[in-house]
């Protein structure tokens, strides 16, 4: 009898447990069915509950794929600029509702909060109007009907308009079909290499860092090895491989012309040039290259192919052919085949856009004992001012801009510079070949500032921006640190190099201050190029 009672209790307990489990299952099913209904109600006009700290339509509520895409497009590398609009000012649709406009302003303010670089580019000194760009001021006047399209085979190759589809997608223009490198070339004009607010820049830098390489050949000329890399969309870039570590300073006994070129200096120079608002260096990104797959196996350069070997440590190495540093003693080796380098977007081919090379008046002697004339003659600038093309226009002031850039980097190797021939004397100087910058952080080479010190002239806009970059909200070292943090090879510069920038900036401002103290009036030193805007 007792056993029967125990069995009956156990059966009732099991049935009760099964009923509870079944009830819980039915409850979950009912909740799952109710959620899609609620979503449909919200999408058909009902109001969704407000999320704490995020407004409806915010990218923070978007799917992970959309957010990842915006992060890839970010240029400054800070969280504050991830959500910045990629459209240039005035290009977006006009908002008629004042309330909506105020709401958009609040969102934009929140987006730039925390990004010093974004705040800098909002400053009035970085929004001085540019002259109107006419067709004669453009490097290229393109055919608006010319378009590019991906091949139907599904490959990454681009084809000309003769093979492209006749009808463009709705809302698209022929320009929309251009690859990023071609848009960069088309955008070059008399006044700038690329716009201040260039929505194309994140895409172009991303392409340089990640796009598949289909060809690698050695660039002719020069003292050190450089490669021309070609991408599937016909874009090309200049690759400078890593030769020295970030912390390795140039020995004090080295002459400026016997030093290695640094890949990280090329990357840092591009971002510094942009922060100074010169915008005269083509876009540069860091990249980790596979020597085997992305150079050796695809090169058509027979001379380069002969220089590959496996080192005793089992690493893939090569050295190419060049004037000085191309030998087994100066071979470039991967780990085991991974090699860092800078990848710079190439300018348009000289056959399409001729460039003129100019010997710098303050060129060094490139001799171990001889000195150049400017080092011996304190009145040298007066002679330069009477010599074309420095006797008119703003050529001399542009060269002093370049001097400021070189002094901040510690670059003593500025023997030539280039301009686009189409624009004559009235255009900017190209700041190319910056690999010998950032070699010594412990030494400030004051002779680099000779053009500024001897001529005692500088653009007012340049001087005002330098003053701004010496203040705490916009400290130059902090801005460059933020810009470089977005590069794939970050950190690009060691902290001593970043600190040296602030120290050197102070010396540039002090040099201008001495000129102002000697001048009869400030206008003799600060040449007004901004007018009533500042």
Short mmCIF file of C-alpha atoms in Angstrom, two decimals:
data_model
loop_
_atom_site.label_atom_id
_atom_site.label_comp_id
_atom_site.label_asym_id
_atom_site.label_seq_id
_atom_site.Cartn_x
_atom_site.Cartn_y
_atom_site.Cartn_z
CA UNK A 1 0.00 0.00 0.00
CA UNK A 2 2.80 2.35 0.90
CA UNK A 3 4.63 1.67 -2.38
CA UNK A 4 1.44 2.37 -4.39
CA UNK A 5 1.06 5.72 -2.66
CA UNK A 6 4.67 6.70 -3.46
CA UNK A 7 4.24 5.70 -7.12
CA UNK A 8 1.04 7.75 -7.42
CA UNK A 9 2.72 10.87 -5.96
CA UNK A 10 5.70 10.53 -8.33
CA UNK A 11 3.36 10.25 -11.36
CA UNK A 12 1.38 13.35 -10.34
CA UNK A 13 4.64 15.30 -9.82
CA UNK A 14 5.91 14.35 -13.26
CA UNK A 15 2.60 15.36 -14.89
CA UNK A 16 2.68 18.71 -13.06
CA UNK A 17 6.26 19.33 -14.18
CA UNK A 18 5.38 18.56 -17.81
CA UNK A 19 2.42 20.94 -17.62
CA UNK A 20 4.67 23.72 -16.33
CA UNK A 21 7.20 23.18 -19.12
CA UNK A 22 4.42 23.15 -21.73
CA UNK A 23 3.00 26.43 -20.36
CA UNK A 24 6.42 28.11 -20.53
CA UNK A 25 6.84 26.94 -24.13
CA UNK A 26 3.45 28.30 -25.15
CA UNK A 27 4.24 31.64 -23.46
CA UNK A 28 7.49 32.02 -25.42
CA UNK A 29 5.74 31.20 -28.69
CA UNK A 30 3.11 33.84 -28.00
CA UNK A 31 5.79 36.47 -27.32
CA UNK A 32 7.68 35.63 -30.54
CA UNK A 33 4.49 36.00 -32.55
CA UNK A 34 3.67 39.31 -30.91
CA UNK A 35 7.06 41.00 -31.65
CA UNK A 36 6.82 41.04 -35.51
CA UNK A 37 3.33 42.49 -35.15
CA UNK A 38 4.68 45.31 -33.02
CA UNK A 39 7.44 45.96 -35.56
CA UNK A 40 4.87 46.18 -38.37
CA UNK A 41 2.85 48.66 -36.35
CA UNK A 42 5.93 50.88 -35.81
CA UNK A 43 6.91 50.79 -39.50
CA UNK A 44 3.35 51.64 -40.61
CA UNK A 45 3.23 54.88 -38.69
CA UNK A 46 3.26 53.96 -35.04
CA UNK A 47 5.92 55.46 -32.79
CA UNK A 48 8.70 53.23 -31.61
CA UNK A 49 9.82 53.62 -28.03
CA UNK A 50 12.73 56.06 -27.71
CA UNK A 51 16.11 54.50 -27.05
CA UNK A 52 18.05 56.08 -24.23
CA UNK A 53 20.75 58.43 -25.57
CA UNK A 54 20.08 57.73 -29.27
CA UNK A 55 17.59 59.32 -31.60
CA UNK A 56 15.57 57.45 -34.22
CA UNK A 57 17.52 56.99 -37.44
CA UNK A 58 20.87 57.28 -35.69
CA UNK A 59 23.71 55.15 -37.11
CA UNK A 60 24.08 53.77 -33.60
CA UNK A 61 20.79 51.92 -34.16
CA UNK A 62 21.77 50.71 -37.63
CA UNK A 63 22.92 47.22 -38.45
CA UNK A 64 26.56 46.22 -37.84
CA UNK A 65 27.37 46.15 -41.57
CA UNK A 66 26.40 49.81 -42.05
CA UNK A 67 28.37 50.90 -39.00
CA UNK A 68 31.44 48.95 -40.14
CA UNK A 69 31.26 50.63 -43.54
CA UNK A 70 31.21 54.09 -41.95
CA UNK A 71 34.20 53.18 -39.79
CA UNK A 72 36.14 52.17 -42.90
CA UNK A 73 35.25 55.52 -44.46
CA UNK A 74 36.43 57.50 -41.43
CA UNK A 75 39.52 59.63 -42.11
CA UNK A 76 40.46 61.08 -38.75
CA UNK A 77 40.42 57.79 -36.86
CA UNK A 78 38.46 59.18 -33.91
CA UNK A 79 35.08 58.05 -32.65
CA UNK A 80 33.84 61.59 -32.94
CA UNK A 81 34.22 61.69 -36.72
CA UNK A 82 32.89 58.23 -37.59
CA UNK A 83 29.44 59.58 -38.30
CA UNK A 84 30.44 62.75 -40.18
CA UNK A 85 28.66 63.24 -43.47
CA UNK A 86 30.70 62.32 -46.52
CA UNK A 87 29.03 65.02 -48.63
CA UNK A 88 30.73 68.35 -49.24
CA UNK A 89 29.16 71.47 -47.79
CA UNK A 90 26.10 72.53 -49.74
CA UNK A 91 25.79 69.26 -51.64
CA UNK A 92 23.05 67.74 -49.49
CA UNK A 93 19.31 68.35 -49.76
CA UNK A 94 18.01 71.59 -48.27
CA UNK A 95 15.98 71.27 -45.07
CA UNK A 96 13.00 73.61 -44.97
CA UNK A 97 11.78 72.69 -41.49
CA UNK A 98 13.63 74.92 -38.94
CA UNK A 99 13.09 72.34 -36.22
CA UNK A 100 14.66 69.63 -38.33
CA UNK A 101 17.58 71.93 -39.16
CA UNK A 102 18.18 72.64 -35.47
CA UNK A 103 18.01 68.91 -34.74
CA UNK A 104 20.58 68.22 -37.49
CA UNK A 105 22.88 70.88 -36.03
CA UNK A 106 22.69 69.25 -32.60
CA UNK A 107 23.53 65.86 -34.12
CA UNK A 108 26.51 67.27 -36.08
CA UNK A 109 27.82 68.91 -32.92
CA UNK A 110 27.56 65.59 -31.11
CA UNK A 111 29.31 63.81 -33.97
CA UNK A 112 32.41 66.02 -33.89
CA UNK A 113 32.59 66.06 -30.10
CA UNK A 114 35.80 64.42 -28.97
CA UNK A 115 37.60 64.75 -32.32
CA UNK A 116 40.13 67.57 -32.27
CA UNK A 117 40.83 67.03 -35.95
CA UNK A 118 37.16 67.43 -36.88
CA UNK A 119 36.95 70.57 -34.72
CA UNK A 120 40.05 71.99 -36.45
CA UNK A 121 38.51 71.61 -39.90
CA UNK A 122 35.41 73.45 -38.66
CA UNK A 123 37.52 76.46 -37.62
CA UNK A 124 37.09 79.65 -39.73
CA UNK A 125 40.77 79.55 -40.74
CA UNK A 126 40.06 76.22 -42.46
CA UNK A 127 36.98 77.56 -44.21
CA UNK A 128 38.38 80.59 -46.04
CA UNK A 129 36.63 80.65 -49.45
CA UNK A 130 38.60 79.44 -52.44
CA UNK A 131 38.56 81.29 -55.78
CA UNK A 132 35.98 80.05 -58.26
CA UNK A 133 37.37 77.17 -60.30
CA UNK A 134 36.71 77.60 -64.03
CA UNK A 135 37.49 75.11 -66.80
CA UNK A 136 40.88 76.74 -67.42
CA UNK A 137 41.73 76.23 -63.73
CA UNK A 138 41.13 72.47 -63.90
CA UNK A 139 43.94 70.07 -64.72
CA UNK A 140 41.51 68.00 -66.81
CA UNK A 141 38.23 68.91 -68.49
CA UNK A 142 36.52 65.52 -68.72
CA UNK A 143 33.84 64.28 -71.06
CA UNK A 144 30.68 64.01 -68.90
CA UNK A 145 29.52 61.05 -70.98
CA UNK A 146 32.68 59.01 -70.45
CA UNK A 147 31.99 56.21 -67.97
CA UNK A 148 33.58 53.15 -66.45
CA UNK A 149 31.97 49.85 -65.53
CA UNK A 150 32.94 46.53 -63.97
CA UNK A 151 33.31 43.68 -66.43
CA UNK A 152 30.36 41.32 -66.67
CA UNK A 153 32.67 38.42 -65.84
CA UNK A 154 32.57 39.51 -62.22
CA UNK A 155 36.26 40.38 -62.04
CA UNK A 156 37.61 43.57 -60.53
CA UNK A 157 38.72 44.92 -63.91
CA UNK A 158 37.36 48.21 -65.24
CA UNK A 159 36.50 48.69 -68.88
CA UNK A 160 36.14 51.80 -71.02
CA UNK A 161 32.85 53.36 -72.01
CA UNK A 162 32.86 51.49 -75.31
CA UNK A 163 32.27 48.25 -73.40
CA UNK A 164 30.15 49.68 -70.60
CA UNK A 165 26.39 49.54 -70.47
CA UNK A 166 24.76 52.36 -72.41
CA UNK A 167 22.32 53.25 -69.62
CA UNK A 168 23.55 54.31 -66.20
CA UNK A 169 21.70 53.29 -63.01
CA UNK A 170 18.95 55.66 -61.93
CA UNK A 171 20.30 58.82 -60.33
CA UNK A 172 23.89 58.09 -61.34
CA UNK A 173 26.20 60.24 -63.45
CA UNK A 174 29.21 59.14 -65.48
CA UNK A 175 31.45 60.61 -62.75
CA UNK A 176 29.89 58.20 -60.23
CA UNK A 177 31.32 55.27 -62.20
CA UNK A 178 34.92 56.51 -61.93
CA UNK A 179 37.29 54.71 -59.54
CA UNK A 180 38.59 56.75 -56.60
CA UNK A 181 42.02 57.38 -58.13
CA UNK A 182 40.46 58.84 -61.30
CA UNK A 183 38.17 61.11 -59.27
CA UNK A 184 41.29 62.31 -57.44
CA UNK A 185 43.00 63.17 -60.74
CA UNK A 186 39.90 64.90 -62.12
CA UNK A 187 39.61 67.04 -58.98
CA UNK A 188 43.08 68.60 -59.24
CA UNK A 189 42.97 72.30 -60.06
CA UNK A 190 45.12 75.43 -60.02
CA UNK A 191 44.58 76.05 -56.31
CA UNK A 192 44.66 72.66 -54.62
CA UNK A 193 45.58 69.03 -55.07
CA UNK A 194 42.36 67.96 -53.31
CA UNK A 195 39.57 69.85 -51.48
CA UNK A 196 39.58 70.64 -47.77
CA UNK A 197 36.42 68.63 -47.22
CA UNK A 198 37.08 65.80 -49.63
CA UNK A 199 34.54 62.96 -49.24
CA UNK A 200 36.67 60.90 -51.62
CA UNK A 201 39.73 60.77 -49.33
CA UNK A 202 38.62 57.91 -46.99
CA UNK A 203 37.79 55.72 -50.00
CA UNK A 204 41.06 56.48 -51.76
CA UNK A 205 43.14 55.77 -48.63
CA UNK A 206 41.20 52.53 -48.08
CA UNK A 207 41.88 51.45 -51.68
CA UNK A 208 45.60 52.16 -51.28
CA UNK A 209 45.72 50.04 -48.13
CA UNK A 210 43.61 47.07 -49.21
CA UNK A 211 43.03 46.80 -52.97
CA UNK A 212 44.47 43.76 -54.70
CA UNK A 213 47.84 44.33 -56.38
CA UNK A 214 48.08 42.95 -59.92
CA UNK A 215 51.53 44.23 -60.87
CA UNK A 216 54.71 45.38 -59.11
CA UNK A 217 57.68 46.80 -61.00
CA UNK A 218 60.66 48.88 -59.93
CA UNK A 219 60.52 52.65 -60.45
CA UNK A 220 63.51 53.85 -62.43
CA UNK A 221 65.86 56.48 -61.02
CA UNK A 222 66.50 57.51 -57.45
CA UNK A 223 69.04 56.45 -54.88
CA UNK A 224 66.84 53.87 -53.19
CA UNK A 225 64.44 51.14 -54.26
CA UNK A 226 60.82 52.08 -54.94
CA UNK A 227 58.09 50.10 -56.67
CA UNK A 228 55.16 51.04 -58.90
CA UNK A 229 52.14 48.93 -57.93
CA UNK A 230 49.07 48.61 -60.15
CA UNK A 231 45.55 47.78 -58.95
CA UNK A 232 42.71 46.01 -60.81
CA UNK A 233 40.95 49.34 -61.52
CA UNK A 234 44.07 50.62 -63.34
CA UNK A 235 45.06 52.85 -60.44
CA UNK A 236 48.76 52.99 -59.55
CA UNK A 237 50.70 53.77 -56.40
CA UNK A 238 54.30 54.30 -55.34
CA UNK A 239 55.48 51.79 -52.73
CA UNK A 240 58.36 52.69 -50.41
CA UNK A 241 59.40 49.75 -48.23
CA UNK A 242 60.32 49.89 -44.55
CA UNK A 243 64.05 50.28 -43.97
CA UNK A 244 64.25 51.51 -40.37
CA UNK A 245 62.21 51.04 -37.22
CA UNK A 246 60.11 53.84 -35.72
CA UNK A 247 62.52 54.44 -32.84
CA UNK A 248 65.74 54.40 -34.88
CA UNK A 249 67.15 57.93 -35.09
CA UNK A 250 69.51 59.04 -37.83
CA UNK A 251 73.06 58.92 -36.41
CA UNK A 252 74.49 62.40 -35.79
CA UNK A 253 77.51 61.62 -38.00
CA UNK A 254 75.33 60.88 -41.06
CA UNK A 255 75.08 63.46 -43.83
CA UNK A 256 71.53 64.34 -44.87
CA UNK A 257 72.10 62.83 -48.32
CA UNK A 258 73.35 59.48 -47.02
CA UNK A 259 70.35 58.66 -44.84
CA UNK A 260 67.70 56.04 -45.56
CA UNK A 261 64.25 57.06 -46.69
CA UNK A 262 61.49 56.19 -44.23
CA UNK A 263 58.11 54.81 -45.18
CA UNK A 264 56.51 56.21 -42.02
CA UNK A 265 57.84 59.68 -42.86
CA UNK A 266 55.89 59.61 -46.13
CA UNK A 267 52.70 58.71 -44.27
CA UNK A 268 53.19 61.32 -41.56
CA UNK A 269 54.12 64.02 -44.10
CA UNK A 270 50.80 63.61 -45.93
CA UNK A 271 48.77 64.06 -42.76
CA UNK A 272 50.94 66.95 -41.51
CA UNK A 273 50.58 68.71 -44.88
CA UNK A 274 46.79 68.36 -44.61
CA UNK A 275 46.69 69.67 -41.03
CA UNK A 276 48.69 72.72 -42.14
CA UNK A 277 46.04 73.17 -44.88
CA UNK A 278 48.60 73.07 -47.68
CA UNK A 279 47.14 69.93 -49.31
CA UNK A 280 50.06 69.57 -51.73
CA UNK A 281 51.12 65.97 -50.98
CA UNK A 282 49.28 63.12 -52.77
CA UNK A 283 47.35 60.76 -50.44
CA UNK A 284 49.52 58.17 -48.68
CA UNK A 285 48.57 55.10 -46.64
CA UNK A 286 50.55 52.45 -44.83
CA UNK A 287 50.27 48.87 -46.04
CA UNK A 288 51.54 45.43 -45.09
CA UNK A 289 52.67 43.74 -48.31
CA UNK A 290 53.29 40.07 -48.97
CA UNK A 291 56.67 40.03 -50.78
CA UNK A 292 56.02 36.62 -52.30
CA UNK A 293 52.46 37.01 -53.60
CA UNK A 294 52.29 40.76 -54.20
CA UNK A 295 55.77 41.41 -55.61
CA UNK A 296 57.84 38.38 -56.61
CA UNK A 297 55.12 36.19 -58.12
CA UNK A 298 53.48 38.96 -60.18
CA UNK A 299 56.38 41.15 -61.29
CA UNK A 300 57.19 41.48 -64.97
CA UNK A 301 60.43 43.33 -64.15
CA UNK A 302 63.18 40.83 -64.99
CA UNK A 303 65.90 42.89 -63.29
CA UNK A 304 63.88 43.05 -60.08
CA UNK A 305 63.01 39.33 -60.27
CA UNK A 306 66.71 38.38 -60.26
CA UNK A 307 67.30 40.05 -56.89
CA UNK A 308 65.00 37.84 -54.77
CA UNK A 309 66.53 35.34 -52.37
CA UNK A 310 65.89 33.49 -49.11
CA UNK A 311 67.98 34.74 -46.20
CA UNK A 312 69.76 32.41 -43.73
CA UNK A 313 66.93 33.21 -41.30
CA UNK A 314 64.40 31.85 -43.82
CA UNK A 315 62.94 35.23 -44.78
CA UNK A 316 62.10 36.32 -48.34
CA UNK A 317 64.37 39.20 -49.41
CA UNK A 318 65.04 41.37 -52.47
CA UNK A 319 67.10 44.48 -53.27
CA UNK A 320 66.41 45.61 -56.86
CA UNK A 321 68.65 48.00 -58.79
CA UNK A 322 69.32 51.65 -57.88
CA UNK A 323 72.15 54.18 -57.42
CA UNK A 324 73.23 53.49 -53.84
CA UNK A 325 71.26 51.21 -51.56
CA UNK A 326 70.46 48.24 -53.80
CA UNK A 327 72.66 45.31 -52.81
CA UNK A 328 72.53 42.20 -50.66
CA UNK A 329 73.93 44.31 -47.78
CA UNK A 330 70.88 46.59 -48.02
CA UNK A 331 68.30 43.93 -48.94
CA UNK A 332 64.69 44.30 -47.86
CA UNK A 333 63.48 41.25 -45.97
CA UNK A 334 60.05 40.20 -44.80
CA UNK A 335 59.00 38.33 -41.68
CA UNK A 336 59.01 35.80 -43.28
CA UNK A 337 57.48 37.53 -46.31
CA UNK A 338 55.43 40.37 -44.76
CA UNK A 339 56.91 43.84 -45.28
CA UNK A 340 55.64 47.26 -44.21
CA UNK A 341 55.63 50.15 -46.61
CA UNK A 342 54.00 53.41 -47.63
CA UNK A 343 51.68 53.42 -50.63
CA UNK A 344 51.20 56.85 -52.28
CA UNK A 345 48.65 57.61 -54.98
CA UNK A 346 50.47 58.50 -58.18
CA UNK A 347 49.83 61.81 -59.87
CA UNK A 348 48.51 61.80 -63.46
CA UNK A 349 50.98 60.53 -66.04
CA UNK A 350 53.28 63.29 -67.31
CA UNK A 351 52.17 62.51 -70.85
CA UNK A 352 48.67 63.67 -69.86
CA UNK A 353 49.57 66.40 -67.35
CA UNK A 354 53.08 67.75 -67.80
CA UNK A 355 54.96 68.77 -64.69
CA UNK A 356 57.90 71.13 -64.50
CA UNK A 357 60.77 70.48 -62.10
CA UNK A 358 62.35 73.51 -60.41
CA UNK A 359 65.68 73.62 -58.63
CA UNK A 360 65.19 75.07 -55.16
CA UNK A 361 67.10 78.37 -54.60
CA UNK A 362 67.96 77.08 -51.13
CA UNK A 363 69.22 73.74 -52.40
CA UNK A 364 72.09 72.28 -50.37
CA UNK A 365 75.47 71.58 -51.91
CA UNK A 366 75.26 67.79 -51.45
CA UNK A 367 78.97 67.87 -50.74
CA UNK A 368 80.78 66.84 -47.57
CA UNK A 369 82.65 70.14 -47.21
CA UNK A 370 81.35 72.74 -49.69
CA UNK A 371 78.60 75.14 -48.73
CA UNK A 372 75.85 76.57 -50.92
CA UNK A 373 75.69 80.30 -51.72
CA UNK A 374 72.71 80.90 -49.43
CA UNK A 375 74.76 79.59 -46.49
CA UNK A 376 77.46 82.23 -47.10
CA UNK A 377 75.44 85.26 -48.21
CA UNK A 378 73.06 86.75 -45.57
CA UNK A 379 71.44 88.96 -48.27
CA UNK A 380 70.79 86.01 -50.55
CA UNK A 381 66.99 86.49 -50.51
CA UNK A 382 67.27 89.92 -52.19
CA UNK A 383 68.94 88.17 -55.12
CA UNK A 384 66.21 85.52 -55.25
CA UNK A 385 63.44 88.16 -55.23
CA UNK A 386 64.84 89.61 -58.47
CA UNK A 387 65.02 86.24 -60.23
CA UNK A 388 62.04 84.72 -62.11
CA UNK A 389 59.74 83.09 -61.13
CA UNK A 390 60.23 84.53 -57.62
CA UNK A 391 60.03 88.14 -58.77
CA UNK A 392 56.24 88.09 -59.02
CA UNK A 393 53.18 86.22 -57.77
CA UNK A 394 53.20 84.04 -54.69
CA UNK A 395 55.90 81.53 -55.73
CA UNK A 396 58.34 82.66 -53.03
CA UNK A 397 55.63 82.53 -50.35
CA UNK A 398 54.66 79.01 -51.47
CA UNK A 399 58.30 77.98 -51.17
CA UNK A 400 58.39 79.39 -47.61
CA UNK A 401 55.28 77.29 -46.84
CA UNK A 402 57.26 74.26 -47.98
CA UNK A 403 60.16 75.39 -45.78
CA UNK A 404 57.88 75.40 -42.72
CA UNK A 405 56.70 71.87 -43.55
CA UNK A 406 60.28 70.65 -43.99
CA UNK A 407 61.46 72.24 -40.74
CA UNK A 408 58.66 70.62 -38.76
CA UNK A 409 59.64 67.23 -40.26
CA UNK A 410 63.39 67.83 -40.07
CA UNK A 411 63.71 67.23 -43.84
CA UNK A 412 66.97 68.63 -45.29
CA UNK A 413 66.59 66.88 -48.66
CA UNK A 414 64.50 69.41 -50.62
CA UNK A 415 66.64 69.98 -53.69
CA UNK A 416 63.81 70.26 -56.26
CA UNK A 417 60.07 70.79 -56.36
CA UNK A 418 57.47 70.46 -59.12
CA UNK A 419 54.45 72.32 -60.51
CA UNK A 420 51.84 71.45 -63.10
CA UNK A 421 52.99 73.11 -66.32
CA UNK A 422 49.44 73.96 -67.42
CA UNK A 423 49.00 76.51 -64.63
CA UNK A 424 52.27 78.39 -65.17
CA UNK A 425 53.58 80.42 -62.23
CA UNK A 426 50.17 80.98 -60.63
CA UNK A 427 49.70 77.66 -58.85
CA UNK A 428 50.81 75.62 -55.82
CA UNK A 429 54.04 73.65 -55.39
CA UNK A 430 53.93 69.87 -55.14
CA UNK A 431 55.52 68.63 -51.89
CA UNK A 432 56.82 65.29 -53.18
CA UNK A 433 59.42 62.84 -51.83
CA UNK A 434 59.34 63.32 -48.05
CA UNK A 435 61.05 60.09 -47.02
CA UNK A 436 64.01 61.78 -45.31
CA UNK A 437 61.81 63.56 -42.81
CA UNK A 438 61.33 62.56 -39.16
CA UNK A 439 64.87 61.20 -38.86
CA UNK A 440 66.00 63.10 -35.75
CA UNK A 441 63.61 64.09 -32.99
CA UNK A 442 66.37 65.29 -30.67
CA UNK A 443 67.77 67.91 -33.07
CA UNK A 444 66.13 70.91 -34.75
CA UNK A 445 67.98 71.87 -37.94
CA UNK A 446 67.55 75.66 -38.02
CA UNK A 447 69.21 75.99 -41.44
CA UNK A 448 66.05 74.52 -43.00
CA UNK A 449 64.30 77.77 -42.03
CA UNK A 450 66.76 79.90 -44.03
CA UNK A 451 64.18 81.08 -46.62
CA UNK A 452 61.89 82.34 -43.86
CA UNK A 453 64.71 83.88 -41.83
CA UNK A 454 66.40 85.58 -44.79
CA UNK A 455 63.26 86.79 -46.60
CA UNK A 456 61.22 87.61 -43.47
CA UNK A 457 57.98 86.96 -45.34
CA UNK A 458 55.16 84.48 -44.82
CA UNK A 459 51.53 84.22 -45.85
CA UNK A 460 49.19 85.67 -43.26
CA UNK A 461 46.95 82.58 -43.52
CA UNK A 462 49.91 80.27 -42.84
CA UNK A 463 51.03 82.34 -39.85
CA UNK A 464 47.53 82.43 -38.33
CA UNK A 465 47.16 78.65 -38.70
CA UNK A 466 50.57 78.08 -37.11
CA UNK A 467 49.48 80.26 -34.18
CA UNK A 468 46.28 78.23 -33.89
CA UNK A 469 48.22 74.94 -33.91
CA UNK A 470 50.31 76.17 -30.99
CA UNK A 471 47.28 76.51 -28.71
CA UNK A 472 46.02 73.80 -26.40
CA UNK A 473 42.67 73.05 -28.10
CA UNK A 474 44.45 72.46 -31.43
CA UNK A 475 47.95 71.38 -30.43
CA UNK A 476 49.81 70.15 -33.51
CA UNK A 477 51.18 66.99 -31.90
CA UNK A 478 47.74 65.91 -30.69
CA UNK A 479 46.13 66.54 -34.08
CA UNK A 480 48.77 64.55 -35.94
CA UNK A 481 48.57 61.75 -33.38
CA UNK A 482 44.82 61.51 -34.00
CA UNK A 483 45.22 61.59 -37.79
CA UNK A 484 47.90 58.89 -37.80
CA UNK A 485 45.87 56.61 -35.51
CA UNK A 486 43.62 55.74 -38.48
CA UNK A 487 46.49 54.34 -40.57
CA UNK A 488 46.73 50.53 -40.91
CA UNK A 489 50.34 50.60 -39.67
CA UNK A 490 49.69 52.79 -36.60
CA UNK A 491 51.54 53.92 -34.60
CA UNK A 492 53.36 55.80 -37.38
CA UNK A 493 55.55 58.15 -35.31
CA UNK A 494 57.11 57.60 -31.91
CA UNK A 495 56.13 60.01 -29.16
CA UNK A 496 59.46 61.93 -29.21
CA UNK A 497 58.82 62.86 -32.86
CA UNK A 498 55.33 64.11 -32.01
CA UNK A 499 56.64 66.20 -29.12
CA UNK A 500 59.35 67.64 -31.37
CA UNK A 501 56.64 69.08 -33.64
CA UNK A 502 55.36 71.39 -30.90
CA UNK A 503 58.90 72.48 -30.05
CA UNK A 504 59.73 73.24 -33.67
CA UNK A 505 56.46 75.05 -34.22
CA UNK A 506 57.42 77.37 -31.38
CA UNK A 507 60.70 78.12 -33.14
CA UNK A 508 58.93 78.96 -36.41
CA UNK A 509 56.66 81.41 -34.59
CA UNK A 510 59.68 82.89 -32.81
CA UNK A 511 61.44 83.43 -36.17
CA UNK A 512 58.38 85.27 -37.51
CA UNK A 513 58.25 87.26 -34.28
CA UNK A 514 61.83 88.46 -34.79
CA UNK A 515 60.96 89.53 -38.33
CA UNK A 516 57.93 91.47 -37.08
CA UNK A 517 60.05 93.20 -34.45
CA UNK A 518 62.47 94.44 -37.13
CA UNK A 519 59.86 95.39 -39.74
CA UNK A 520 58.54 98.94 -40.13
CA UNK A 521 55.01 97.55 -40.47
CA UNK A 522 53.52 94.03 -40.07
CA UNK A 523 52.39 93.92 -43.72
CA UNK A 524 56.02 93.63 -44.81
CA UNK A 525 56.25 90.29 -43.03
CA UNK A 526 52.69 88.95 -43.05
CA UNK A 527 51.56 89.07 -46.68
CA UNK A 528 47.77 89.32 -46.62
CA UNK A 529 46.19 86.49 -48.61
CA UNK A 530 42.95 86.22 -46.62
CA UNK A 531 41.47 89.74 -46.84
CA UNK A 532 38.38 90.47 -44.76
CA UNK A 533 37.64 86.81 -44.02
CA UNK A 534 39.90 86.74 -40.96
#
